[in-house]
Short mmCIF file of C-alpha atoms in Angstrom, two decimals:
data_model
loop_
_atom_site.label_atom_id
_atom_site.label_comp_id
_atom_site.label_asym_id
_atom_site.label_seq_id
_atom_site.Cartn_x
_atom_site.Cartn_y
_atom_site.Cartn_z
CA MET A 1 -44.24 -21.50 36.69
CA ARG A 2 -44.69 -24.23 38.63
CA PRO A 3 -42.40 -27.09 39.77
CA THR A 4 -43.65 -29.53 37.53
CA GLU A 5 -42.83 -27.43 34.05
CA ILE A 6 -38.97 -27.21 35.61
CA MET A 7 -36.57 -28.30 33.00
CA ARG A 8 -39.04 -30.08 30.47
CA GLY A 9 -38.58 -30.23 26.54
CA SER A 10 -35.42 -30.81 24.58
CA PRO A 11 -34.76 -28.07 25.04
CA PRO A 12 -37.13 -26.46 28.01
CA ALA A 13 -37.43 -22.96 27.98
CA SER A 14 -35.31 -20.53 29.35
CA GLU A 15 -37.64 -19.93 32.36
CA ALA A 16 -38.09 -23.86 33.26
CA GLN A 17 -33.95 -24.48 33.16
CA VAL A 18 -32.06 -25.08 36.30
CA THR A 19 -28.70 -23.78 36.21
CA ARG A 20 -25.82 -23.43 38.78
CA ALA A 21 -27.41 -19.26 39.13
CA ASN A 22 -30.47 -20.65 40.15
CA TRP A 23 -30.42 -24.19 41.51
CA ARG A 24 -31.48 -23.67 44.91
CA SER A 25 -33.85 -20.83 44.06
CA PHE A 26 -38.03 -21.39 44.54
CA PRO A 27 -39.04 -23.39 42.08
CA ALA A 28 -36.09 -24.45 40.74
CA ILE A 29 -34.84 -25.65 43.45
CA ARG A 30 -37.21 -28.66 43.13
CA TRP A 31 -35.89 -29.88 40.12
CA GLY A 32 -32.02 -28.72 41.92
CA PHE A 33 -32.46 -31.12 45.11
CA THR A 34 -32.80 -34.45 43.43
CA HIS A 35 -30.61 -33.98 40.17
CA THR A 36 -27.59 -32.44 41.97
CA ARG A 37 -25.34 -34.65 39.96
CA GLU A 38 -26.66 -32.81 36.68
CA VAL A 39 -25.72 -29.39 38.15
CA LEU A 40 -22.95 -29.50 40.15
CA PRO A 41 -19.36 -32.03 39.75
CA THR A 42 -20.01 -35.09 41.91
CA ALA A 43 -18.09 -38.33 43.37
CA GLU A 44 -19.81 -41.45 44.09
CA VAL A 45 -20.32 -42.86 47.32
CA ARG A 46 -20.63 -46.43 47.18
CA ARG A 47 -23.96 -48.22 48.26
CA SER A 48 -23.92 -51.50 49.39
CA ALA A 49 -23.19 -55.07 47.51
CA SER A 50 -25.27 -56.69 50.06
CA PRO A 51 -28.29 -54.35 50.95
CA THR A 52 -30.39 -54.28 54.64
CA PRO A 53 -33.94 -55.29 54.10
CA MET A 54 -36.40 -53.28 54.57
CA ARG A 55 -39.09 -54.50 56.19
CA SER A 56 -42.57 -52.70 55.69
CA ALA A 57 -45.93 -52.74 57.11
CA PRO A 58 -47.94 -49.32 56.11
CA ARG A 59 -50.01 -47.86 58.79
CA GLU A 60 -52.36 -44.94 57.43
CA LEU A 61 -50.89 -41.60 59.29
CA SER A 62 -51.42 -38.83 56.64
CA LYS A 63 -55.20 -38.24 58.44
CA LEU A 64 -53.67 -37.96 61.83
CA GLY A 65 -54.24 -34.17 63.66
CA PHE A 66 -52.62 -32.69 65.88
CA THR A 67 -52.24 -28.62 66.55
CA ALA A 68 -49.17 -26.23 65.53
CA PRO A 69 -47.65 -23.81 67.47
CA ASP A 70 -49.61 -21.48 66.20
CA GLY A 71 -52.65 -22.66 67.57
CA GLN A 72 -54.23 -24.30 64.39
CA PRO A 73 -55.62 -28.00 64.06
CA THR A 74 -53.58 -29.22 61.26
CA THR A 75 -52.81 -32.19 59.17
CA VAL A 76 -49.46 -34.47 58.39
CA GLU A 77 -50.86 -34.78 55.29
CA ALA A 78 -51.62 -30.64 55.10
CA THR A 79 -48.26 -30.01 56.43
CA LEU A 80 -46.64 -31.80 53.86
CA ARG A 81 -49.22 -29.95 51.29
CA GLU A 82 -47.97 -26.28 52.74
CA THR A 83 -44.06 -26.96 53.96
CA PHE A 84 -42.85 -27.59 50.42
CA GLY A 85 -42.46 -31.54 51.24
CA ASP A 86 -40.86 -34.55 48.87
CA ALA A 87 -40.98 -37.54 51.43
CA LEU A 88 -42.53 -38.72 54.56
CA LEU A 89 -40.71 -41.80 56.07
CA VAL A 90 -41.51 -42.93 59.35
CA MET A 91 -40.06 -46.47 60.26
CA HIS A 92 -40.67 -47.85 64.02
CA ARG A 93 -39.07 -50.29 65.45
CA GLY A 94 -37.19 -51.38 62.14
CA THR A 95 -39.87 -51.67 60.54
CA LEU A 96 -41.76 -48.88 57.93
CA ILE A 97 -45.10 -47.66 58.48
CA HIS A 98 -45.16 -45.00 56.31
CA GLU A 99 -43.33 -43.69 52.54
CA TRP A 100 -44.97 -40.85 50.81
CA TYR A 101 -43.64 -39.52 48.26
CA GLY A 102 -44.20 -36.13 46.08
CA ASP A 103 -44.26 -35.36 42.78
CA GLY A 104 -40.55 -36.19 41.18
CA MET A 105 -39.57 -38.06 43.71
CA SER A 106 -39.58 -42.18 44.44
CA ALA A 107 -38.06 -44.48 46.83
CA THR A 108 -35.08 -44.73 43.81
CA THR A 109 -34.63 -40.62 43.83
CA PRO A 110 -31.62 -39.20 45.64
CA HIS A 111 -31.62 -36.01 47.28
CA LEU A 112 -30.00 -33.03 48.91
CA ILE A 113 -29.79 -33.77 52.33
CA CYS A 114 -28.25 -30.02 52.94
CA SER A 115 -26.74 -30.99 56.93
CA ILE A 116 -27.84 -33.57 57.95
CA SER A 117 -24.41 -34.53 55.58
CA LYS A 118 -22.89 -32.68 58.87
CA SER A 119 -25.08 -35.89 61.26
CA ILE A 120 -23.30 -38.27 58.53
CA ALA A 121 -19.50 -36.45 58.62
CA GLY A 122 -19.63 -36.31 63.28
CA THR A 123 -20.89 -40.31 63.53
CA LEU A 124 -17.84 -41.03 60.56
CA GLY A 125 -15.73 -39.85 63.22
CA GLY A 126 -16.64 -42.15 66.01
CA ILE A 127 -15.31 -45.19 63.46
CA LEU A 128 -12.36 -43.51 62.95
CA ALA A 129 -11.99 -42.84 66.43
CA ALA A 130 -12.35 -46.36 67.53
CA ARG A 131 -10.55 -47.95 64.77
CA GLY A 132 -7.05 -45.64 66.29
CA LEU A 133 -7.29 -43.55 62.82
CA LEU A 134 -8.41 -40.41 64.86
CA ASP A 135 -7.30 -38.57 68.30
CA LEU A 136 -10.59 -36.25 69.02
CA GLU A 137 -8.20 -34.20 71.48
CA ALA A 138 -5.56 -33.77 69.91
CA ARG A 139 -5.57 -30.08 67.32
CA VAL A 140 -6.74 -29.42 64.31
CA VAL A 141 -3.11 -29.28 63.10
CA ARG A 142 -1.58 -32.19 64.20
CA TYR A 143 -3.51 -33.66 60.66
CA VAL A 144 -3.75 -30.42 58.37
CA PRO A 145 -1.14 -27.64 59.44
CA GLU A 146 -1.88 -26.08 56.55
CA LEU A 147 -4.67 -24.21 58.86
CA GLU A 148 -1.99 -23.79 61.80
CA SER A 149 -2.37 -19.63 61.07
CA SER A 150 -6.26 -19.95 60.90
CA VAL A 151 -8.71 -19.93 63.35
CA TYR A 152 -8.59 -23.63 63.44
CA GLY A 153 -4.56 -23.54 63.96
CA GLY A 154 -5.74 -22.99 67.61
CA CYS A 155 -8.95 -25.34 68.17
CA THR A 156 -9.06 -29.42 68.73
CA VAL A 157 -10.80 -31.64 66.95
CA ARG A 158 -13.84 -32.61 68.79
CA ASN A 159 -14.28 -28.53 69.30
CA VAL A 160 -14.70 -29.00 65.14
CA LEU A 161 -17.18 -32.00 66.01
CA ASP A 162 -18.83 -29.64 68.47
CA MET A 163 -19.14 -26.34 66.98
CA ALA A 164 -17.40 -24.81 69.11
CA VAL A 165 -14.66 -23.11 67.90
CA ALA A 166 -14.60 -19.35 68.33
CA ILE A 167 -14.15 -17.92 64.75
CA LYS A 168 -15.50 -15.11 63.11
CA PHE A 169 -18.08 -16.38 60.76
CA GLU A 170 -21.71 -14.82 60.87
CA GLU A 171 -23.60 -18.74 59.00
CA ASP A 172 -26.52 -16.12 57.22
CA TYR A 173 -27.75 -17.82 54.32
CA GLU A 174 -29.72 -14.58 52.84
CA ASP A 175 -26.69 -12.02 52.24
CA PRO A 176 -25.48 -11.97 49.24
CA ALA A 177 -21.85 -10.68 50.08
CA GLY A 178 -21.27 -12.14 53.06
CA ASP A 179 -20.08 -15.73 54.88
CA VAL A 180 -21.79 -17.91 53.75
CA ALA A 181 -21.76 -16.44 49.99
CA ARG A 182 -18.05 -16.48 50.10
CA TYR A 183 -17.42 -20.17 51.68
CA ARG A 184 -20.19 -21.30 48.90
CA PHE A 185 -18.20 -19.24 45.99
CA SER A 186 -14.69 -21.37 47.28
CA SER A 187 -17.26 -24.99 46.38
CA GLY A 188 -18.38 -24.11 43.63
CA TRP A 189 -22.20 -23.98 44.99
CA ASP A 190 -22.18 -20.56 43.70
CA VAL A 191 -21.06 -18.29 40.30
CA PRO A 192 -19.20 -15.27 41.83
CA PRO A 193 -19.95 -11.95 40.46
CA PRO A 194 -17.35 -10.25 38.37
CA GLY A 195 -14.10 -9.55 40.23
CA VAL A 196 -14.76 -11.54 42.94
CA GLU A 197 -12.63 -14.74 42.31
CA ALA A 198 -14.39 -18.13 43.12
CA SER A 199 -11.21 -20.31 44.83
CA HIS A 200 -11.37 -23.55 46.46
CA GLN A 201 -12.96 -24.78 49.49
CA ARG A 202 -9.43 -25.23 51.27
CA ALA A 203 -7.73 -22.49 50.25
CA TYR A 204 -10.85 -20.20 51.38
CA LEU A 205 -10.58 -22.13 54.63
CA THR A 206 -7.43 -21.74 55.70
CA THR A 207 -8.32 -17.44 55.64
CA LEU A 208 -11.02 -17.62 58.30
CA ARG A 209 -9.86 -16.11 61.76
CA GLY A 210 -10.80 -16.22 65.22
CA THR A 211 -12.66 -13.73 67.44
CA GLY A 212 -9.80 -14.09 70.21
CA LYS A 213 -11.88 -16.20 72.76
CA PRO A 214 -11.25 -19.99 74.06
CA HIS A 215 -12.51 -22.60 71.87
CA GLY A 216 -15.15 -25.19 73.65
CA LYS A 217 -17.09 -22.21 75.67
CA VAL A 218 -20.35 -21.71 73.36
CA PHE A 219 -22.45 -23.13 70.57
CA HIS A 220 -21.19 -21.20 67.13
CA TYR A 221 -22.44 -23.04 64.44
CA VAL A 222 -20.57 -22.63 61.21
CA SER A 223 -20.91 -24.27 58.24
CA THR A 224 -16.90 -24.36 57.22
CA ASN A 225 -15.81 -25.90 60.73
CA THR A 226 -17.81 -29.88 58.97
CA GLU A 227 -15.85 -29.27 55.87
CA VAL A 228 -12.31 -28.54 58.44
CA LEU A 229 -12.95 -32.09 59.71
CA GLY A 230 -13.51 -33.72 56.44
CA TRP A 231 -10.30 -32.75 55.50
CA VAL A 232 -9.05 -34.10 58.98
CA TYR A 233 -10.58 -37.44 58.16
CA GLU A 234 -9.40 -37.35 54.77
CA ARG A 235 -5.63 -36.91 56.86
CA ALA A 236 -6.22 -39.12 58.81
CA CYS A 237 -7.09 -42.05 56.40
CA GLY A 238 -4.73 -40.98 53.28
CA MET A 239 -7.81 -41.17 50.92
CA PRO A 240 -10.92 -38.86 50.01
CA TYR A 241 -14.35 -38.35 52.58
CA HIS A 242 -16.19 -39.71 49.77
CA HIS A 243 -14.36 -43.14 49.61
CA ILE A 244 -14.11 -43.36 53.48
CA LEU A 245 -17.55 -42.47 53.85
CA SER A 246 -18.43 -45.53 51.54
CA GLU A 247 -15.47 -48.10 52.93
CA TYR A 248 -16.52 -47.52 57.00
CA LEU A 249 -19.90 -46.62 57.35
CA TRP A 250 -21.93 -46.53 53.52
CA GLN A 251 -21.47 -49.99 52.86
CA PRO A 252 -20.74 -51.34 55.87
CA MET A 253 -24.98 -50.08 57.24
CA GLY A 254 -26.22 -51.98 54.22
CA ALA A 255 -26.77 -48.85 51.66
CA GLU A 256 -29.67 -49.42 48.00
CA GLU A 257 -28.49 -46.78 46.55
CA ASP A 258 -25.40 -44.91 45.46
CA GLY A 259 -24.97 -41.32 47.09
CA SER A 260 -22.96 -38.85 45.44
CA LEU A 261 -20.84 -35.98 46.77
CA THR A 262 -21.18 -32.72 45.40
CA LEU A 263 -17.15 -31.48 44.69
CA ASP A 264 -15.62 -27.94 44.35
CA SER A 265 -13.07 -27.02 41.62
CA HIS A 266 -10.14 -28.45 43.50
CA GLY A 267 -11.67 -32.16 43.63
CA MET A 268 -12.69 -31.29 47.41
CA GLY A 269 -16.28 -33.30 49.11
CA ARG A 270 -18.73 -30.65 50.31
CA ILE A 271 -18.84 -31.89 53.36
CA ALA A 272 -20.73 -29.91 55.26
CA GLY A 273 -23.94 -30.48 52.75
CA GLY A 274 -23.13 -31.62 49.54
CA LEU A 275 -24.15 -35.40 50.26
CA SER A 276 -27.72 -37.06 48.24
CA VAL A 277 -29.07 -40.05 49.18
CA THR A 278 -32.34 -41.58 49.07
CA ALA A 279 -34.93 -41.61 51.47
CA ARG A 280 -35.00 -45.03 52.02
CA ASP A 281 -31.56 -44.74 52.66
CA LEU A 282 -31.92 -42.29 55.26
CA VAL A 283 -34.11 -44.22 57.50
CA ARG A 284 -31.54 -46.97 57.26
CA PHE A 285 -29.45 -44.45 59.01
CA GLY A 286 -31.36 -43.42 61.45
CA GLU A 287 -32.61 -46.49 62.34
CA MET A 288 -28.76 -47.65 62.35
CA ILE A 289 -28.06 -44.60 65.50
CA ARG A 290 -31.53 -46.11 67.24
CA CYS A 291 -29.99 -49.07 67.79
CA ARG A 292 -27.13 -48.20 68.96
CA GLY A 293 -24.71 -48.65 65.68
CA VAL A 294 -25.93 -51.87 65.18
CA VAL A 295 -27.25 -53.16 61.77
CA GLU A 296 -28.49 -56.49 61.43
CA GLY A 297 -26.01 -57.96 64.16
CA ARG A 298 -23.48 -56.24 62.65
CA GLN A 299 -21.88 -53.45 64.77
CA VAL A 300 -20.99 -50.43 62.73
CA VAL A 301 -20.57 -47.52 64.53
CA PRO A 302 -19.43 -48.27 68.46
CA GLY A 303 -21.95 -48.46 70.73
CA TRP A 304 -20.03 -45.86 73.13
CA TRP A 305 -19.92 -43.54 70.50
CA ILE A 306 -24.44 -43.24 70.31
CA ASP A 307 -24.58 -43.01 74.08
CA ASP A 308 -21.07 -39.96 73.93
CA ILE A 309 -23.95 -38.33 71.71
CA HIS A 310 -26.87 -38.33 73.85
CA GLU A 311 -25.43 -37.56 77.15
CA ASN A 312 -22.41 -35.71 76.62
CA GLY A 313 -23.56 -32.45 74.57
CA ASP A 314 -23.03 -28.94 76.89
CA PRO A 315 -26.13 -27.47 78.02
CA LYS A 316 -24.22 -24.28 78.86
CA ALA A 317 -22.67 -24.08 75.22
CA TRP A 318 -26.12 -24.42 73.98
CA ALA A 319 -27.91 -21.58 76.64
CA ASP A 320 -24.84 -19.48 75.30
CA GLY A 321 -25.52 -20.16 71.54
CA ASP A 322 -26.48 -18.96 67.68
CA LEU A 323 -30.00 -21.32 68.26
CA ALA A 324 -30.30 -21.49 71.94
CA GLU A 325 -33.65 -19.48 71.69
CA ILE A 326 -34.97 -21.46 68.72
CA PHE A 327 -34.98 -24.43 70.02
CA PRO A 328 -33.95 -23.68 74.12
CA GLY A 329 -33.13 -26.50 76.37
CA ALA A 330 -31.49 -28.18 73.10
CA ARG A 331 -28.03 -29.95 73.31
CA TYR A 332 -25.89 -30.79 70.61
CA ARG A 333 -23.15 -33.04 69.83
CA SER A 334 -20.85 -34.53 67.24
CA LYS A 335 -23.16 -32.51 64.30
CA TRP A 336 -25.74 -33.67 66.59
CA TYR A 337 -28.67 -31.97 68.52
CA THR A 338 -30.88 -33.25 70.98
CA MET A 339 -34.20 -31.03 71.03
CA ASP A 340 -35.67 -32.68 74.05
CA PRO A 341 -33.33 -34.53 76.50
CA SER A 342 -36.14 -35.99 78.86
CA ARG A 343 -36.76 -37.82 75.35
CA ASN A 344 -33.59 -38.43 74.93
CA ASP A 345 -34.37 -37.71 70.55
CA LEU A 346 -31.17 -37.09 68.72
CA ALA A 347 -31.97 -34.43 65.15
CA GLY A 348 -30.07 -33.84 61.73
CA ILE A 349 -31.41 -31.16 60.50
CA GLY A 350 -30.44 -29.41 57.16
CA ILE A 351 -31.17 -26.02 55.37
CA HIS A 352 -34.51 -25.87 52.67
CA GLY A 353 -36.37 -28.30 55.11
CA GLN A 354 -34.33 -31.34 55.60
CA TRP A 355 -34.56 -33.60 59.06
CA LEU A 356 -33.76 -36.95 60.22
CA TYR A 357 -35.52 -37.56 63.83
CA ILE A 358 -34.41 -40.31 66.24
CA ASP A 359 -37.08 -40.61 68.86
CA ALA A 360 -35.53 -43.08 71.33
CA ALA A 361 -38.67 -42.69 74.03
CA SER A 362 -41.14 -44.41 70.56
CA ASP A 363 -38.96 -46.27 68.87
CA THR A 364 -39.02 -44.20 65.39
CA VAL A 365 -37.04 -42.70 62.69
CA ILE A 366 -38.35 -40.38 60.89
CA VAL A 367 -37.36 -38.52 57.62
CA LYS A 368 -38.75 -35.74 56.24
CA LEU A 369 -37.34 -34.12 52.96
CA ALA A 370 -38.02 -30.58 51.43
CA THR A 371 -38.02 -28.24 49.09
CA GLN A 372 -38.96 -24.98 51.15
CA PRO A 373 -38.47 -21.73 49.13
CA LYS A 374 -36.58 -19.72 52.42
CA ALA A 375 -33.07 -21.98 53.59
CA MET A 376 -34.17 -21.17 57.55
CA ASP A 377 -38.21 -21.50 58.01
CA VAL A 378 -38.12 -21.46 62.25
CA PRO A 379 -42.45 -21.70 62.31
CA LEU A 380 -41.95 -24.69 59.74
CA ASP A 381 -39.24 -26.49 61.58
CA HIS A 382 -41.71 -25.66 64.74
CA ARG A 383 -44.75 -26.82 62.56
CA TRP A 384 -42.65 -30.01 61.71
CA LEU A 385 -41.43 -30.74 65.46
CA ALA A 386 -44.96 -31.07 66.29
CA ALA A 387 -45.66 -33.26 64.00
CA PHE A 388 -42.89 -35.60 64.34
CA ARG A 389 -44.11 -35.04 68.30
CA ALA A 390 -47.62 -36.35 67.39
CA ILE A 391 -46.21 -39.37 64.88
CA ASN A 392 -44.47 -40.61 67.69
CA ALA A 393 -47.17 -40.17 70.37
CA HIS A 394 -49.85 -42.38 67.56
CA VAL A 395 -47.57 -45.42 67.01
CA ALA A 396 -46.25 -46.00 70.71
CA PRO A 397 -48.99 -44.47 72.72
CA ARG A 398 -47.72 -44.19 76.63
#
């Protein structure tokens, strides 16, 4: 079945229906990622009453050629077509120079951004710290004492921000009975099989245990760390995460459209991966990061927080961690990747092909959204990194 046939008809044919059982499986994912509010319960992330203006000066980039990592010549257009692309936006020095949408997408269509949600949560941490609401060196249990007997009982907020928690958890998206599967049952994203209790996220987080090794030494990518971070924020601010995000970041940034956050059965948001926003608002967010937290002359995110992300990722923790072979020489800080320290770039990355790439060297921000069939597809990630670098070189030649 073609993706364009999904959810067509009144009612759709059974094989064309998208449900909680199949919404992240291809081809249903093409509809599920742009209609998440119709699949799962969600909370609204309110837009700004005064959206930040979007300057536009289109340039032809679709025919731009580059060499893929396998040595084959290709183009941006072909790469979008061959990697299940849904949107590609390129902003250079604050001006939108390229805007492309695939079937079912437009400038106002929300799209699930998966773990780019983490980078947004990490950015929010700097705002809360600057306002005196959050102590980064405090133990997590200062805010959430319910986690005392879990792995999080001995770690700090900074450990959680940097994915440096010594936790027994394998982020394996393909294991139907693994840690990620149990986590998804608790978040409401997946329907548990008969005999398996769904529980809810906060209860699930209290069950997680450590390796016995010290925290803060090794990068270990685990999505539940960001759920804990969101719980900490809620206790620090006295309000639900989606309200914190709206009040402190999304509205001050000048978002044009409402976003949404998926909720579990007890109303806790999926902070690590449950945000849906438009590609335009995501590129606005990226441009704010490029400008050290400034939007239209307003300091929304502290500049020192952006500087800290650029400068203080631990290269040894990365080298000893999960993803060093996939992205050699990278760094990680406050939920952001630095892919190439020589360029001082930053990236937010989500499964199924979501990218927010900010290149300081060329003053460029790129948003690429997709619905790749595989959660992790490393060759496609490397192909897109090559595309991003070709775009950067084309718009800002040295």
